[in-house]
Amino acid sequence: MSATPLLSQVDSLTQELPIPPLLGATVAELTAWVQQQGQPAYRGKQLHEWIYDKGVRSLADISVFSKQWRAEVAEIPIGRSTLHYRSVAPDGAVKYLLRLTDGQIIESVGIPSFGRGGENSKSRLTVCVSTQVGCPMACDFCATGKGGYKRNLARHEIVDQVLTVQEDFQQRVSHVVFMGMGEPLLNIEHVLGAIKSLNQDVGIGQRSLTVSTVGIRDRIHQLAQHHLQVTLAVSLHAPNQTLREQLIPSAHSYPIEDLLAECREYVEITGRRVTFEYVLLAGVNDLPQHALELARHLRGFQSHVNLIPYNPIQEADYKRPNRDRIASFVKVLEQQKIAVSVRYSRGLEADAACGQLRTSKN
Ligand code: SAH
């Protein structure tokens, strides 16, 4: 992993963040903190292990610390959420509603699966994390946007979601997708801090992290400057400006051509291909002519199209295209030599699939 330039740059970002809450801090930061508290440096490593490996929720429970110091620091927050609600979909995806310290509720999803080799391959555990409470983008087909926006999540609140799912499944998390509630690039500082912590402290490879964005002007450019190895997924959803504006309000001020130019620059700078997400809405953006138009934009572009058949939400009356329609869209893209896959979202029955996340239980 070519981590050096990235980590030093992210370091300069996160060092400014005050700790506590302690979750999301590196060994170095925790060591500096314990020393500040008058403790020997090795306590930093112990603290790191208890926070990330043992999942301790209160400093008072760290039995290797002296009783006296535990009593002194008992009230200092580690930054863990509490479980508000949990439901399991028939396909095994688990949806969690987590309560944050200010009472706000966010949603995360744990998605168990197998690798490409099917049941004989190593089992994976993907966590879909939220980056904001609610979302200000208001995309027409997305339940999260319908509920409005409250606030950005802090670094520890993002990392907490991964630890929570890991503890519940009693299995190491192998992948994290920043595809829950919220627009990650509107919270870029804390998302970068969380990426660094998930990578260094929780031990998840950068290539197993995916940041999904609807596209915010200059932010993809900004992300590229960190030379991360994470996957960038861009919610394109339409092959032209007119249609995109109908579906995504923010497209009005950020034309598709500008967005694609920024994505091209991202590929040049990072050497990583971009994934374009495309929600398939029957009769709206799923016709062969749309696939052709999309292919024209992406020819020669180091990218991959991920089609997401629409997951129904109460507040919108779009329809999911039938299998034939989806298959013909795929075929047109393949004929045009565009790499394409279809994401049949998991957790549909628990309202935990893409676009269905909200803070209520159903
Ligand atoms: N704000 C980020 C993350 C959103 S969720 C972004 O816009 O990329 C991840 C994906 O689910 C996005 O591509 C989003 O557009 C898509 N999505 C939203 N609502 C959906 C729905 N009802 N059905 C299918 N996909 C949906």
mmCIF file of C-alpha atoms and ligand atoms in Angstrom, residues 128-129 131-132 135 137 139-144 178-185 211-215 233-237 248 277-281 306 308-313 318 320 343 345 348 353-357, ligand 1:
data_model
loop_
_atom_site.group_PDB
_atom_site.id
_atom_site.type_symbol
_atom_site.label_atom_id
_atom_site.label_comp_id
_atom_site.label_asym_id
_atom_site.label_seq_id
_atom_site.Cartn_x
_atom_site.Cartn_y
_atom_site.Cartn_z
ATOM 1 C CA CYS A 128 -22.618 0.228 5.352
ATOM 2 C CA VAL A 129 -21.920 3.311 7.476
ATOM 3 C CA THR A 131 -21.663 9.842 7.643
ATOM 4 C CA GLN A 132 -24.358 12.352 8.592
ATOM 5 C CA CYS A 135 -28.887 14.138 4.394
ATOM 6 C CA MET A 137 -29.017 16.406 -0.827
ATOM 7 C CA CYS A 139 -32.369 13.115 -4.158
ATOM 8 C CA ASP A 140 -35.889 12.363 -5.326
ATOM 9 C CA PHE A 141 -35.714 8.568 -5.024
ATOM 10 C CA CYS A 142 -33.959 8.352 -1.623
ATOM 11 C CA ALA A 143 -35.702 7.974 1.744
ATOM 12 C CA THR A 144 -32.841 9.490 3.735
ATOM 13 C CA PHE A 178 -19.708 4.837 3.078
ATOM 14 C CA MET A 179 -23.200 4.459 1.633
ATOM 15 C CA GLY A 180 -25.467 4.889 4.627
ATOM 16 C CA MET A 181 -27.239 8.090 5.571
ATOM 17 C CA GLY A 182 -25.614 11.286 4.434
ATOM 18 C CA GLU A 183 -23.255 12.706 1.836
ATOM 19 C CA PRO A 184 -19.663 11.777 2.812
ATOM 20 C CA LEU A 185 -17.985 14.582 0.883
ATOM 21 C CA VAL A 211 -16.730 6.176 -0.452
ATOM 22 C CA SER A 212 -19.935 6.919 -2.340
ATOM 23 C CA THR A 213 -20.788 10.488 -3.318
ATOM 24 C CA VAL A 214 -23.402 12.283 -5.348
ATOM 25 C CA GLY A 215 -20.593 14.685 -6.313
ATOM 26 C CA ALA A 233 -18.176 5.490 -6.182
ATOM 27 C CA VAL A 234 -20.075 8.323 -7.837
ATOM 28 C CA SER A 235 -23.872 8.388 -7.940
ATOM 29 C CA LEU A 236 -24.433 9.377 -11.558
ATOM 30 C CA HIS A 237 -27.963 7.991 -12.048
ATOM 31 C CA ILE A 248 -30.798 15.165 -8.048
ATOM 32 C CA GLU A 277 -23.628 4.058 -9.509
ATOM 33 C CA TYR A 278 -26.794 4.196 -11.555
ATOM 34 C CA VAL A 279 -30.160 3.581 -9.904
ATOM 35 C CA LEU A 280 -32.511 2.012 -12.451
ATOM 36 C CA LEU A 281 -35.951 3.658 -12.412
ATOM 37 C CA ASN A 306 -22.808 -0.436 -10.921
ATOM 38 C CA ILE A 308 -28.834 -0.494 -8.653
ATOM 39 C CA PRO A 309 -32.392 -1.579 -9.426
ATOM 40 C CA TYR A 310 -34.572 0.897 -7.512
ATOM 41 C CA ASN A 311 -35.569 -0.100 -3.968
ATOM 42 C CA PRO A 312 -39.073 1.152 -3.266
ATOM 43 C CA ILE A 313 -39.635 3.912 -0.702
ATOM 44 C CA TYR A 318 -40.843 5.217 -8.995
ATOM 45 C CA ARG A 320 -38.082 -0.985 -10.296
ATOM 46 C CA ARG A 343 -26.220 -4.623 -7.342
ATOM 47 C CA SER A 345 -29.359 -4.612 -2.681
ATOM 48 C CA LEU A 348 -34.664 -5.019 1.297
ATOM 49 C CA ALA A 353 -31.301 -1.511 1.368
ATOM 50 C CA CYS A 354 -29.724 1.379 -0.562
ATOM 51 C CA GLY A 355 -31.876 4.461 -0.313
ATOM 52 C CA GLN A 356 -34.201 3.066 2.332
ATOM 53 C CA LEU A 357 -32.246 4.234 5.363
HETATM 54 N N1 SAH B 1 -24.789 10.257 -0.513
HETATM 55 C C1 SAH B 1 -24.065 9.164 -1.092
HETATM 56 C C2 SAH B 1 -24.444 7.814 -0.469
HETATM 57 C C3 SAH B 1 -25.866 7.469 -0.761
HETATM 58 S S1 SAH B 1 -26.467 5.816 -0.563
HETATM 59 C C4 SAH B 1 -24.315 9.124 -2.588
HETATM 60 O O1 SAH B 1 -25.177 9.850 -3.064
HETATM 61 O O2 SAH B 1 -23.628 8.395 -3.296
HETATM 62 C C5 SAH B 1 -25.712 4.816 -1.750
HETATM 63 C C6 SAH B 1 -26.407 4.684 -3.104
HETATM 64 O O3 SAH B 1 -27.796 4.299 -3.009
HETATM 65 C C7 SAH B 1 -26.370 5.972 -3.890
HETATM 66 O O4 SAH B 1 -25.943 5.716 -5.195
HETATM 67 C C8 SAH B 1 -27.820 6.386 -3.866
HETATM 68 O O5 SAH B 1 -28.141 7.261 -4.900
HETATM 69 C C9 SAH B 1 -28.507 5.038 -3.978
HETATM 70 N N2 SAH B 1 -29.940 5.092 -3.681
HETATM 71 C C10 SAH B 1 -30.609 6.063 -3.019
HETATM 72 N N3 SAH B 1 -31.921 5.751 -2.974
HETATM 73 C C11 SAH B 1 -32.085 4.579 -3.602
HETATM 74 C C12 SAH B 1 -33.211 3.733 -3.853
HETATM 75 N N4 SAH B 1 -34.423 4.037 -3.417
HETATM 76 N N5 SAH B 1 -33.005 2.578 -4.520
HETATM 77 C C13 SAH B 1 -31.753 2.245 -4.927
HETATM 78 N N6 SAH B 1 -30.659 2.991 -4.714
HETATM 79 C C14 SAH B 1 -30.820 4.152 -4.059
#
